[in-house]
Amino acid sequence: MMTINKVSKLTGVSIRTLQYYDKIGLLHPADHTEAGYRLYDDAALETLQQILLFRELEFPLKDIKEIISSPDFDRSKALSQQIELLKLKKEHIENLIDLAIEIKAMEVKQLTFDAFDTRKIDEYAAQAKASWGTTPAYKEYEEKSKGRTKEETLQIHQGMIDIFAEFGKIRDTDPAAEEAQTLVKKLQDYITEHMYTCTKEILSGLGKMYAGGGDFTKNIDSYGGEGTAEFSSRAIEKYCR
């Protein structure tokens, strides 16, 4: 057994944070001393590890609580996602180091900003969150899609394609202009109607995924032409601000 003070020193998590985790039912101590101080065993420390893993994936505490308390929780899956995210962060940091070394060695202005791009990390984190299927948005999606025929699902998919095709037609304009912003609102409303309540927070995350350079980007550009994903992402960013 370890006291809360020792756990704090071992993990770097403040005593106040550990107390808050206990208060909200996220991480309870295994026992208490006669004086009422919290004590943590190995099982509690293992749970704390899981919490910190999901915090690295930027999950809200309420979602973490729901996930780790679920009977379907898969620790191996969580670790795999954490490893992948850390690899992406490592690549990002190494790119920043290389850029700084190059600028210092050349002693000239190096006006490149690729090393600061975090879209890969943002996209993976968003996909990892969605894969757990325990968030309110995912549950709402499951409820709305329940009983849909294959044809109905294809129609909804086609509706999304049509919206991105519209983005493609104006991709050379100002993403902050009224036409683009109206189209973002149309996309938000469409997602809310057919999938899940698309808050600005969710929409902002989607926008980052659209321009993240993965399958999302390729598919959207195939619907509206090259640059459509990037344009729609910038329009969404303006809208969400």
XYZ file of C-alpha atoms in Angstrom:
241
model
C 0.000 0.000 0.000
C 1.161 3.524 -0.757
C 0.010 6.774 0.774
C -1.397 9.503 -1.437
C 1.749 11.532 -0.863
C 3.985 8.706 -2.135
C 1.701 8.096 -5.137
C 1.900 11.782 -5.996
C 5.698 11.756 -5.850
C 5.898 8.516 -7.860
C 3.520 9.559 -10.646
C 3.830 13.334 -10.784
C 0.075 13.630 -10.281
C -0.710 16.230 -7.642
C -2.382 15.260 -4.382
C -5.220 17.635 -5.188
C -5.782 15.870 -8.533
C -5.826 12.435 -6.877
C -8.328 13.722 -4.347
C -10.478 15.068 -7.186
C -10.335 11.716 -9.018
C -11.634 10.079 -5.848
C -14.369 12.689 -5.449
C -15.757 12.169 -8.966
C -15.528 8.370 -8.734
C -12.755 8.013 -11.302
C -10.096 6.537 -9.010
C -10.890 5.427 -5.484
C -8.120 4.485 -3.034
C -7.928 0.852 -2.005
C -8.183 1.705 1.685
C -7.660 4.409 4.300
C -5.421 4.678 7.346
C -6.918 4.985 10.805
C -6.378 8.732 10.472
C -8.392 8.753 7.231
C -5.526 9.132 4.755
C -5.934 7.479 1.353
C -3.979 4.307 0.551
C -3.399 2.903 -2.951
C -2.551 -0.680 -3.929
C -1.115 -2.028 -7.206
C -4.567 -2.349 -8.770
C -5.293 1.321 -8.061
C -1.937 2.334 -9.548
C -2.689 0.283 -12.651
C -6.004 2.112 -13.004
C -4.156 5.415 -12.609
C -1.890 4.386 -15.470
C -4.936 3.837 -17.672
C -6.323 7.231 -16.727
C -3.042 8.921 -17.622
C -2.882 7.031 -20.914
C -6.286 8.340 -21.910
C -5.373 11.840 -20.739
C -2.503 11.682 -23.238
C -5.134 10.920 -25.861
C -6.943 14.040 -24.604
C -10.073 12.216 -23.465
C -12.355 14.169 -21.097
C -12.425 12.748 -17.567
C -16.106 11.815 -17.821
C -15.384 9.704 -20.918
C -12.400 8.038 -19.232
C -14.566 7.108 -16.268
C -17.155 5.528 -18.548
C -14.562 3.637 -20.577
C -12.443 2.127 -17.787
C -15.516 1.106 -15.806
C -17.010 -0.683 -18.810
C -16.900 -4.504 -18.773
C -15.698 -4.285 -22.399
C -12.598 -2.254 -21.521
C -9.570 -3.634 -23.374
C -6.289 -2.631 -21.706
C -4.227 -3.991 -24.586
C -6.125 -1.849 -27.075
C -5.567 1.230 -24.929
C -1.843 0.541 -24.753
C -1.598 0.052 -28.526
C -3.226 3.408 -29.115
C -0.947 5.066 -26.576
C 2.145 3.611 -28.254
C 1.022 4.871 -31.662
C 0.261 8.356 -30.333
C 3.638 8.582 -28.598
C 5.372 7.561 -31.832
C 3.612 10.402 -33.635
C 4.589 12.851 -30.896
C 8.184 11.606 -31.015
C 8.277 12.162 -34.783
C 6.853 15.661 -34.270
C 9.470 16.569 -31.630
C 12.326 15.148 -33.733
C 11.203 17.279 -36.682
C 11.247 20.372 -34.461
C 14.740 19.499 -33.195
C 16.024 18.994 -36.752
C 14.565 22.336 -37.815
C 16.148 24.175 -34.862
C 19.546 22.563 -35.530
C 19.348 23.470 -39.204
C 18.475 27.105 -38.453
C 21.310 27.371 -35.928
C 23.869 25.706 -38.225
C 23.004 27.803 -41.268
C 22.568 31.019 -39.271
C 20.021 32.166 -41.801
C 16.274 32.513 -41.850
C 14.558 29.184 -42.519
C 10.950 30.103 -43.262
C 9.445 26.636 -43.203
C 6.701 25.601 -40.808
C 6.070 21.942 -41.686
C 7.697 20.789 -38.452
C 5.007 22.567 -36.429
C 2.177 20.633 -38.099
C 0.330 18.485 -35.521
C -2.491 17.307 -37.784
C -1.312 13.682 -37.805
C -1.431 13.604 -34.017
C -4.820 15.314 -33.917
C -6.277 12.928 -36.483
C -5.044 9.807 -34.719
C -6.259 11.014 -31.331
C -9.710 11.730 -32.781
C -9.875 8.313 -34.440
C -8.772 6.633 -31.202
C -11.544 8.384 -29.291
C -14.143 7.370 -31.857
C -12.998 3.737 -31.823
C -14.049 3.206 -28.212
C -17.699 3.739 -28.994
C -18.604 4.770 -25.464
C -18.895 8.513 -25.957
C -22.365 10.124 -26.047
C -21.827 11.048 -29.715
C -21.097 7.460 -30.676
C -24.084 6.173 -28.733
C -26.306 8.732 -30.446
C -24.944 7.626 -33.818
C -25.691 3.987 -33.012
C -29.239 4.921 -32.015
C -29.875 6.978 -35.142
C -28.423 4.362 -37.487
C -30.327 1.497 -35.890
C -32.672 -0.136 -38.380
C -31.408 1.783 -41.407
C -31.389 -0.095 -44.660
C -28.283 -0.284 -46.825
C -29.927 2.056 -49.312
C -30.682 4.644 -46.622
C -27.097 4.491 -45.379
C -25.820 5.013 -48.922
C -28.143 8.002 -49.355
C -26.775 9.623 -46.205
C -23.224 8.988 -47.385
C -24.093 10.520 -50.741
C -25.427 13.586 -48.941
C -22.027 14.101 -47.319
C -20.322 13.664 -50.681
C -22.603 16.308 -52.201
C -21.720 18.787 -49.456
C -17.993 18.290 -50.001
C -18.546 18.617 -53.735
C -20.046 22.035 -52.967
C -16.959 22.895 -50.923
C -14.888 21.895 -53.941
C -16.677 24.373 -56.190
C -15.649 27.295 -53.971
C -12.269 26.027 -52.747
C -10.449 28.951 -54.393
C -12.443 31.542 -52.439
C -12.053 32.962 -48.939
C -12.949 30.263 -46.343
C -14.210 33.028 -44.052
C -16.642 34.342 -46.677
C -20.390 33.987 -46.154
C -20.789 31.287 -48.815
C -18.198 29.027 -47.212
C -19.478 29.675 -43.695
C -23.050 28.883 -44.764
C -21.783 25.608 -46.192
C -20.047 24.744 -42.905
C -23.348 25.330 -41.092
C -25.034 23.049 -43.620
C -22.452 20.331 -42.914
C -22.895 20.717 -39.152
C -26.679 20.477 -39.423
C -26.433 17.455 -41.727
C -24.195 15.566 -39.295
C -26.509 16.447 -36.409
C -29.587 15.265 -38.291
C -28.206 11.966 -39.546
C -25.367 10.995 -37.186
C -24.917 12.740 -33.840
C -25.198 16.193 -32.280
C -22.341 18.030 -33.943
C -21.176 20.656 -31.471
C -18.549 23.204 -32.466
C -16.018 21.229 -30.437
C -16.765 18.061 -32.403
C -16.894 19.964 -35.686
C -13.499 21.503 -34.979
C -12.027 18.031 -34.404
C -13.550 16.797 -37.645
C -12.071 19.747 -39.499
C -8.587 18.818 -38.298
C -9.140 15.227 -39.409
C -10.313 16.342 -42.848
C -6.983 18.042 -43.519
C -4.850 15.518 -41.637
C -3.420 13.933 -44.758
C -4.974 10.481 -44.257
C -7.954 8.732 -45.826
C -10.265 11.587 -44.885
C -8.214 14.027 -46.949
C -7.945 11.698 -49.938
C -11.651 10.914 -49.992
C -12.777 14.532 -49.641
C -10.380 15.663 -52.362
C -11.736 12.925 -54.601
C -15.241 14.370 -54.133
C -14.435 18.052 -54.637
C -11.012 18.188 -56.232
C -7.519 18.637 -54.831
C -7.451 21.136 -51.983
C -11.080 20.641 -50.970
C -10.226 18.977 -47.657
C -7.799 21.741 -46.714
C -10.288 24.444 -47.718
C -13.174 22.880 -45.793
C -10.903 22.506 -42.761
C -9.980 26.185 -42.824
C -13.639 27.172 -43.280
C -14.599 25.013 -40.295
C -11.813 26.551 -38.199
C -13.137 30.061 -38.981
C -16.686 28.962 -38.187
C -15.791 27.379 -34.859
C -13.927 30.452 -33.674
